Short mmCIF file of C-alpha atoms in Angstrom, two decimals:
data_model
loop_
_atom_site.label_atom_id
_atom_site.label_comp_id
_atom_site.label_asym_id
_atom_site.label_seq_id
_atom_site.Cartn_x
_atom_site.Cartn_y
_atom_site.Cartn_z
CA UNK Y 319 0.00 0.00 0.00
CA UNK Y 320 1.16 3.55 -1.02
CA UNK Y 321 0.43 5.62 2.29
CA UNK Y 322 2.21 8.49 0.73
CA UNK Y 323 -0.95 8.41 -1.89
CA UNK Y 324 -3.39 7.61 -0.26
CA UNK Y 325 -2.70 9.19 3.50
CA UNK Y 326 -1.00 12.33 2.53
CA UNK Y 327 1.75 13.44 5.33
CA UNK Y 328 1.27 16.56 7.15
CA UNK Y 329 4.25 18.53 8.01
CA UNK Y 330 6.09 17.30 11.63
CA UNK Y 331 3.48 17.87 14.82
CA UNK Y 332 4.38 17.29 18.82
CA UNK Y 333 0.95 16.09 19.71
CA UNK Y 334 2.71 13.03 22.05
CA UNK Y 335 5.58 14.07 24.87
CA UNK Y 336 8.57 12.03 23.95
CA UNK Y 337 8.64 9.66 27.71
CA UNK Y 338 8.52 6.34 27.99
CA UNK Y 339 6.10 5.83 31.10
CA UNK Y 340 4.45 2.63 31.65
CA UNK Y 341 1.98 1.89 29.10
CA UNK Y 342 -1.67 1.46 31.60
CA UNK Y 343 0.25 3.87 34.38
CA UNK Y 344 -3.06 6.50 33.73
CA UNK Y 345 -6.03 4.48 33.37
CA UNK Y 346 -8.98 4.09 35.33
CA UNK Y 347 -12.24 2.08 35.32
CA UNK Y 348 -13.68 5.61 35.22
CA UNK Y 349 -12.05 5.87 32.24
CA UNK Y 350 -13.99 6.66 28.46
CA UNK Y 351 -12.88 4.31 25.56
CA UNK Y 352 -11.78 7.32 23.53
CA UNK Y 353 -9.51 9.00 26.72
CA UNK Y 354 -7.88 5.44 26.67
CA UNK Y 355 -6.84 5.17 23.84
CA UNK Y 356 -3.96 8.72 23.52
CA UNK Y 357 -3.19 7.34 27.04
CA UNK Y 358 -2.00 3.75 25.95
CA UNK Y 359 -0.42 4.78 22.68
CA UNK Y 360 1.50 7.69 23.56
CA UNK Y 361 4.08 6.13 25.58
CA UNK Y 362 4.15 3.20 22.78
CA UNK Y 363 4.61 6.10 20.15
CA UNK Y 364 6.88 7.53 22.16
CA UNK Y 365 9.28 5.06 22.56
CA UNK Y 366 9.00 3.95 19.00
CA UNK Y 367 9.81 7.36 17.98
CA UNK Y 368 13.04 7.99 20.40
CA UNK Y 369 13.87 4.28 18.62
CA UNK Y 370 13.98 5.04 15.20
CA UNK Y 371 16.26 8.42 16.40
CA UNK Y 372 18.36 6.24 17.96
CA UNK Y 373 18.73 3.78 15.04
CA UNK Y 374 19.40 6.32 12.20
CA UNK Y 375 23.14 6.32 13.68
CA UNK Y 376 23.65 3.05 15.83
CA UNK Y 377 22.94 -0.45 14.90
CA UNK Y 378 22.08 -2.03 18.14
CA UNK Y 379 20.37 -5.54 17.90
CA UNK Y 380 17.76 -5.13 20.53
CA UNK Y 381 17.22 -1.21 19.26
CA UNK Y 382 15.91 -2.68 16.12
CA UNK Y 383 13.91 -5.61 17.79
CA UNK Y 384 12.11 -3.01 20.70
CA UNK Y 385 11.52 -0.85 17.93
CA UNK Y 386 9.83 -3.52 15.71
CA UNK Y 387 7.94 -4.75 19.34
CA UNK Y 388 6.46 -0.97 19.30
CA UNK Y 389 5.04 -1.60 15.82
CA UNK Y 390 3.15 -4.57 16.73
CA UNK Y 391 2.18 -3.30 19.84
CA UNK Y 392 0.10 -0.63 17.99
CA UNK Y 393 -1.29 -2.79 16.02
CA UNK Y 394 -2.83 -4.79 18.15
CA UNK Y 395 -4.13 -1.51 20.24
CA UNK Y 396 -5.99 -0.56 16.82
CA UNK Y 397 -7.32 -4.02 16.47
CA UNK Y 398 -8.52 -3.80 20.03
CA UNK Y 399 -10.32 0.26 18.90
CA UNK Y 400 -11.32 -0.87 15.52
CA UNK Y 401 -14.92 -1.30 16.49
CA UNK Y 402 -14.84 2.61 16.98
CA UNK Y 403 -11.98 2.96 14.14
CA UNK Y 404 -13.59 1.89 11.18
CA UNK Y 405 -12.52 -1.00 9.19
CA UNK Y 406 -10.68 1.42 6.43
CA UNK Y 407 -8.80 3.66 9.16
CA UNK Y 408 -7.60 0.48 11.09
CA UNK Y 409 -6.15 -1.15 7.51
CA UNK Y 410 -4.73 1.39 6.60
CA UNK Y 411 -2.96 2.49 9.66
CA UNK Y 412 -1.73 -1.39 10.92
CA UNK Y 413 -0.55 -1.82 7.11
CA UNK Y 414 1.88 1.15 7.67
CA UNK Y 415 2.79 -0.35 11.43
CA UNK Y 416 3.76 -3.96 9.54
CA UNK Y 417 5.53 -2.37 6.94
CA UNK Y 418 7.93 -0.30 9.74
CA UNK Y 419 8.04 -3.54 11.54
CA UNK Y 420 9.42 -5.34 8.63
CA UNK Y 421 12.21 -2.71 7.73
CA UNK Y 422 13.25 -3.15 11.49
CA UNK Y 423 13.06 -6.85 11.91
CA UNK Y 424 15.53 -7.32 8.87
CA UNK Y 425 18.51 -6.64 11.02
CA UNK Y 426 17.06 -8.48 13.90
CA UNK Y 427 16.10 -11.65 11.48
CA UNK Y 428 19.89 -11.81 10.23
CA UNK Y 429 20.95 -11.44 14.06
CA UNK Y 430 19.32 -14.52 14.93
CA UNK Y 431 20.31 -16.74 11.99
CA UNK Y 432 23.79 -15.62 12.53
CA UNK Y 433 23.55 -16.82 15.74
CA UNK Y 434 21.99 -19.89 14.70
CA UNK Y 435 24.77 -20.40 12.06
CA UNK Y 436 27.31 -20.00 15.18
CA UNK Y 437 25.93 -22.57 16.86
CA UNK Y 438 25.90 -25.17 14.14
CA UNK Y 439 29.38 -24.48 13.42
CA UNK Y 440 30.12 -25.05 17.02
CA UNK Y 441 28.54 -28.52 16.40
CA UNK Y 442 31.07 -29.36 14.23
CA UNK Y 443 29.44 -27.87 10.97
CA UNK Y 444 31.93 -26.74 8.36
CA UNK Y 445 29.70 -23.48 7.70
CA UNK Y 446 32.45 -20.48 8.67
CA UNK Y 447 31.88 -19.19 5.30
CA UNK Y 448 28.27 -18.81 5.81
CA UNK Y 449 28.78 -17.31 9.07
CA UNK Y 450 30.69 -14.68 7.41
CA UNK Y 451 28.19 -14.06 5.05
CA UNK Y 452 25.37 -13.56 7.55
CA UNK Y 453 27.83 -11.30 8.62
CA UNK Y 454 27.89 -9.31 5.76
CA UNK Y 455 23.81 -9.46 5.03
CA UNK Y 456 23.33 -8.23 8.71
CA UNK Y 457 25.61 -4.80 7.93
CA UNK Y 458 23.57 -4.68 4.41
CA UNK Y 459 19.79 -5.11 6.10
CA UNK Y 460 21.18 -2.58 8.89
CA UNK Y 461 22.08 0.19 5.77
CA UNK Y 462 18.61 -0.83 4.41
CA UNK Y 463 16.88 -0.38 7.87
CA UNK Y 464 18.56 2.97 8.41
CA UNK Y 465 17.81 4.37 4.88
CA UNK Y 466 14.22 3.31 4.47
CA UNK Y 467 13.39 4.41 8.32
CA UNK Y 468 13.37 7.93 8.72
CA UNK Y 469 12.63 9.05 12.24
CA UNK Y 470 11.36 12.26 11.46
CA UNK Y 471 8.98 10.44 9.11
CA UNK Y 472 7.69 8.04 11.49
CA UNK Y 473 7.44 10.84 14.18
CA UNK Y 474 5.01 12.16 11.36
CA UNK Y 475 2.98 9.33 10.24
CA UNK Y 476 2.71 8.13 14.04
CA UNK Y 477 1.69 11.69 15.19
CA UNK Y 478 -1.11 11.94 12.40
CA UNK Y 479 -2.31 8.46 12.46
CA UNK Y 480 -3.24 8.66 16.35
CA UNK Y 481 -4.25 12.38 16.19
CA UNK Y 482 -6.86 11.03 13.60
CA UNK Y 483 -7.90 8.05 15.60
CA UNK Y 484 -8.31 10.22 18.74
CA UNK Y 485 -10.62 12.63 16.56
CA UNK Y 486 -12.57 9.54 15.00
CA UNK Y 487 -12.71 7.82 18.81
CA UNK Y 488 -14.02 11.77 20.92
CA UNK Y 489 -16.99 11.65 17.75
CA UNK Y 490 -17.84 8.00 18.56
CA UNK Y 491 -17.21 6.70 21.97
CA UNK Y 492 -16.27 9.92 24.05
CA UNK Y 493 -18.59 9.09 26.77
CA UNK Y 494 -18.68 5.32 26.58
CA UNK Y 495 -16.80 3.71 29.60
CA UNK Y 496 -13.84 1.48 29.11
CA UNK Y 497 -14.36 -1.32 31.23
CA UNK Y 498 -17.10 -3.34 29.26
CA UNK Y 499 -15.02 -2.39 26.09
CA UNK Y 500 -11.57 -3.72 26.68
CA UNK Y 501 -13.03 -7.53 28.28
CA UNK Y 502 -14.79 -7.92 25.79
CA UNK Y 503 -11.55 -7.41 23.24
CA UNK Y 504 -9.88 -9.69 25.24
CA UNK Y 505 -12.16 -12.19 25.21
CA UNK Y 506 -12.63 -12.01 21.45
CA UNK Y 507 -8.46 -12.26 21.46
CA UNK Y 508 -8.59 -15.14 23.35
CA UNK Y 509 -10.72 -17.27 21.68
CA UNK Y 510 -9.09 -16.71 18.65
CA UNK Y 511 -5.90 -18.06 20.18
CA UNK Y 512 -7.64 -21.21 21.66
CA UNK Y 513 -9.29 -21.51 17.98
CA UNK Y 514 -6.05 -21.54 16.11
CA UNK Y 515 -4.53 -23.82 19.01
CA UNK Y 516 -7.19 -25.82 18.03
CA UNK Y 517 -6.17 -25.29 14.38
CA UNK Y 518 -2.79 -26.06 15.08
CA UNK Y 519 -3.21 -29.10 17.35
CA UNK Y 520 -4.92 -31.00 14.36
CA UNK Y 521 -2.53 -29.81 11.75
CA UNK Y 522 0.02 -31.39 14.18
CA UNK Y 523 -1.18 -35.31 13.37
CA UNK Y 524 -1.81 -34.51 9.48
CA UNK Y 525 0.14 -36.16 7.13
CA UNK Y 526 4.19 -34.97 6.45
CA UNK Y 527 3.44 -33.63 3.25
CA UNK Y 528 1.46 -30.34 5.42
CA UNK Y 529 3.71 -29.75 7.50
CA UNK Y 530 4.00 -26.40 5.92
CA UNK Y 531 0.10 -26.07 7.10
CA UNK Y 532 1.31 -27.01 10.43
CA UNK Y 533 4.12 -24.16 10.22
CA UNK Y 534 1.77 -21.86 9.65
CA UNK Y 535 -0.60 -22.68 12.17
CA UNK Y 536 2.13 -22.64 14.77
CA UNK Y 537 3.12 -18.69 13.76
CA UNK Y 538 -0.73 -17.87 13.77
CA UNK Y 539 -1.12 -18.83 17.38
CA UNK Y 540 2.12 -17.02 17.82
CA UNK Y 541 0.65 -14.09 16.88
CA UNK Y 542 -2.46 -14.73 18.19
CA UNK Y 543 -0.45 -15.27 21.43
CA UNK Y 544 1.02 -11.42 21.04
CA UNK Y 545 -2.13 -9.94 20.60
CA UNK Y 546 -3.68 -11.45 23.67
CA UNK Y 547 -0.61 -10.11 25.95
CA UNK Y 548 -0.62 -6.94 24.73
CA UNK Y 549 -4.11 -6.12 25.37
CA UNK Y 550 -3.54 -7.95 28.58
CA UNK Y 551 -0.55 -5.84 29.70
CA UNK Y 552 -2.50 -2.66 27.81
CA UNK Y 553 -6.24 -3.30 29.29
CA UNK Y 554 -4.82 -4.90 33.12
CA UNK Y 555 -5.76 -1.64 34.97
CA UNK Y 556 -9.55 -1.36 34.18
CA UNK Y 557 -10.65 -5.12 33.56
CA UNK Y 558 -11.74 -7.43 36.17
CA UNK Y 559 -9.26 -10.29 37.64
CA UNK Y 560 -5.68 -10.50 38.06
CA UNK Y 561 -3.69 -11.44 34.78
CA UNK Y 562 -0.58 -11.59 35.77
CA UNK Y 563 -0.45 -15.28 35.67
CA UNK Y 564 -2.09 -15.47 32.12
CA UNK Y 565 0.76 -12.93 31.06
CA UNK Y 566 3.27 -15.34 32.47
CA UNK Y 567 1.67 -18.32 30.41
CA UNK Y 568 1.84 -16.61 27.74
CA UNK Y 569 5.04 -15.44 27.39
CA UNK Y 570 6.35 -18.48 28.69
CA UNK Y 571 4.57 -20.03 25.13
CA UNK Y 572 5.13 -17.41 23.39
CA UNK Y 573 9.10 -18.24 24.18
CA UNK Y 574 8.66 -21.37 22.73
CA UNK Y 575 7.15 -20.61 19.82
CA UNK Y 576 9.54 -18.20 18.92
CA UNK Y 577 12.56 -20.38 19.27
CA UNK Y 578 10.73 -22.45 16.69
CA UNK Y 579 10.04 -19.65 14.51
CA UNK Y 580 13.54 -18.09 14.65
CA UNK Y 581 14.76 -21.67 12.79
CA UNK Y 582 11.65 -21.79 10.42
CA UNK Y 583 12.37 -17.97 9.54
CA UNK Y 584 16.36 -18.32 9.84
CA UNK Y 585 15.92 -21.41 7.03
CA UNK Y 586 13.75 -19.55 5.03
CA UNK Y 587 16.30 -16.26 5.03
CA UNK Y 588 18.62 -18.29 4.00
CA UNK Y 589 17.01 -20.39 1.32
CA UNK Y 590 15.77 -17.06 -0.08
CA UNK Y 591 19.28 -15.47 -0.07
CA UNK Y 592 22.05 -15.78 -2.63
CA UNK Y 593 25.96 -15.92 -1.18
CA UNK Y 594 28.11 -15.67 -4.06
CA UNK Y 595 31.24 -16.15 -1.82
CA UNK Y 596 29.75 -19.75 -0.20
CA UNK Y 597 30.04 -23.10 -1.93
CA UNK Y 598 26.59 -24.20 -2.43
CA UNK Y 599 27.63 -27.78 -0.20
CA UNK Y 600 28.17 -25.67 2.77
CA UNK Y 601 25.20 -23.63 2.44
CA UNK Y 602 23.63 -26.98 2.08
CA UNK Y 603 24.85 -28.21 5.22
CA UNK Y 604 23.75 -25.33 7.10
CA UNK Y 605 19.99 -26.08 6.03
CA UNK Y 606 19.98 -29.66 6.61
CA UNK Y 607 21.77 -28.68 10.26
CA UNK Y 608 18.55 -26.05 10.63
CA UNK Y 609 15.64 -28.75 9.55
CA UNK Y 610 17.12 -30.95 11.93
CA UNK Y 611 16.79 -28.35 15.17
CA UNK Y 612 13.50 -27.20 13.50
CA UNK Y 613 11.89 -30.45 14.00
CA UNK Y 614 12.88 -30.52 17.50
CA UNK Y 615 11.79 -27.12 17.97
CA UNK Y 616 8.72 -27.81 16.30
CA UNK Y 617 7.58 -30.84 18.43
CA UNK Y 618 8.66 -28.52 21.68
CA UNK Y 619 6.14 -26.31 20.52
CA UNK Y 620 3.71 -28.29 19.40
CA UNK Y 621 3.43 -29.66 22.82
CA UNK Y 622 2.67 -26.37 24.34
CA UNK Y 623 0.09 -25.69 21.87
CA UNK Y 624 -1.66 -28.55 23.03
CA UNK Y 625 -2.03 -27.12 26.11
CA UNK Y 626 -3.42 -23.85 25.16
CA UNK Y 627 -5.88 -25.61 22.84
CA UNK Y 628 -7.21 -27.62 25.52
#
């Protein structure tokens, strides 16, 4: 999607104090679903913002992963107001957030598949080379990452994206009280995560030619996971219950499926990437060492899926 065409840019606004307090830290049951909302996504903007400053001139691992966090953290914030939103604001706006999280994560996703290259050569896996490589396509997806993120942009497009959500939410919801609201978008989040548990636990016993289904299904709970903490962490002031436990679960998963998913997504960077300098043997090697820890990974997970779909 071309936001510059079909979201014009106004020039640079402060609407949001750069801080980064505790997302939550001003909310109250007393609270109006519109007030909310430029509460929990001004410290999020904030930090995202201070981020991508930070970035332009450093190339810090876990900059570029907090900063790609921040991204996805919106977007689950305008699923959770899209009722209110509209169904063309919300696209549009969460399309922008996964593209910015994209140009972030491509340091982070070379990061981790250089570490996992590390680690296979440490097992005896004649894969320097590729390790060297990584090295190189982690410095190259760092000057991409740096180029195509422009803070002052983002401080832009983040300042006018929630300065029109806060107008659209003040017209729709102003006096509507949070409380009702936010369990209710939790509870929609959370049976979508026990569906595609569900989903995932029977794609788990189908035959080895989908196991690419089952892949998939495990990332879709991940993300399903995600969602569900977020609006956990965001909503925990004003909704009834303690949830600090189901945080804890969840993250605890949500651990597990992402050291599956940094060998599905470390094979598939490399599969997808060309190394001119590697013999194609040892690149070979490296992938058969990585579909060997995937399927351990994968059955890990699988197991904790279970769980959650139960």
């Amino acid at each position: 999607m071309d936001m510059d065409a079909d979201w014009p840019l106004p020039q640079p606004i402060t609407l949001f104090k750069m801080n980064r307090r505790s997302t939550g830290s001003s909310l109250s049951k007393a609270s109006s679903i519109a007030s909310t909302f430029s509460s929990l996504a001004a410290p999020v903007v904030a930090d995202a913002v201070q981020r991508a400053k930070e970035l332009s001139t450093q190339s810090d691992a876990e900059g570029f992963h907090q900063l790609r966090v921040a991204f996805r953290k919106l977007r689950a914030l305008y699923w959770a107001y899209s009722p209110y939103l509209g169904e063309e604001a919300t696209a549009q706006a969460t399309e922008e957030f996964k593209r910015l999280a994209a140009l972030a994560g491509g340091t982070r996703d070379w990061d981790i598949a250089g570490d996992l290259l590390k680690a296979a050569q440490e097992s005896r896996a004649s894969i320097a080379l590729l390790v060297a490589a990584a090295r190189e396509k982690r410095a190259q997806a760092v000057e991409h990452s740096q180029t195509m993120i422009r803070s002052d942009e983002v401080e832009t497009f983040l300042n006018d994206a929630l300065l029109r959500a806060q107008t659209t939410l003040e017209s729709s919801c102003n006096d509507l009280p949070i409380r009702a609201f936010a369990e209710e978008r939790v509870r929609l989040a959370q049976r979508a995560l026990q569906k595609r548990g569900r989903r995932a636990a029977r794609s788990e016993t189908a035959s080895e030619e989908n196991q690419t289904a089952h892949e998939e299904n495990l990332h879709d709970v991940r993300k399903a996971g995600k969602k569900l903490r977020y609006l956990l962490e965001f909503f925990q002031p004003v909704i009834k219950g303690g949830h600090d436990r189901t945080i804890k679960d969840l993250m605890s998963v949500q651990n597990m499926l992402g050291q599956f998913n940094d060998i599905a997504a470390s094979e598939t960077l490399i599969r997808s990437a060309s190394f001119n300098e590697v013999p194609p043997e040892v690149v070979q090697e490296s992938l058969q060492w990585l579909e060997k820890q995937k399927g351990r990974r994968m059955r890990a997970a699988s197991r904790r899926v279970r769980a959650i779909a139960s």
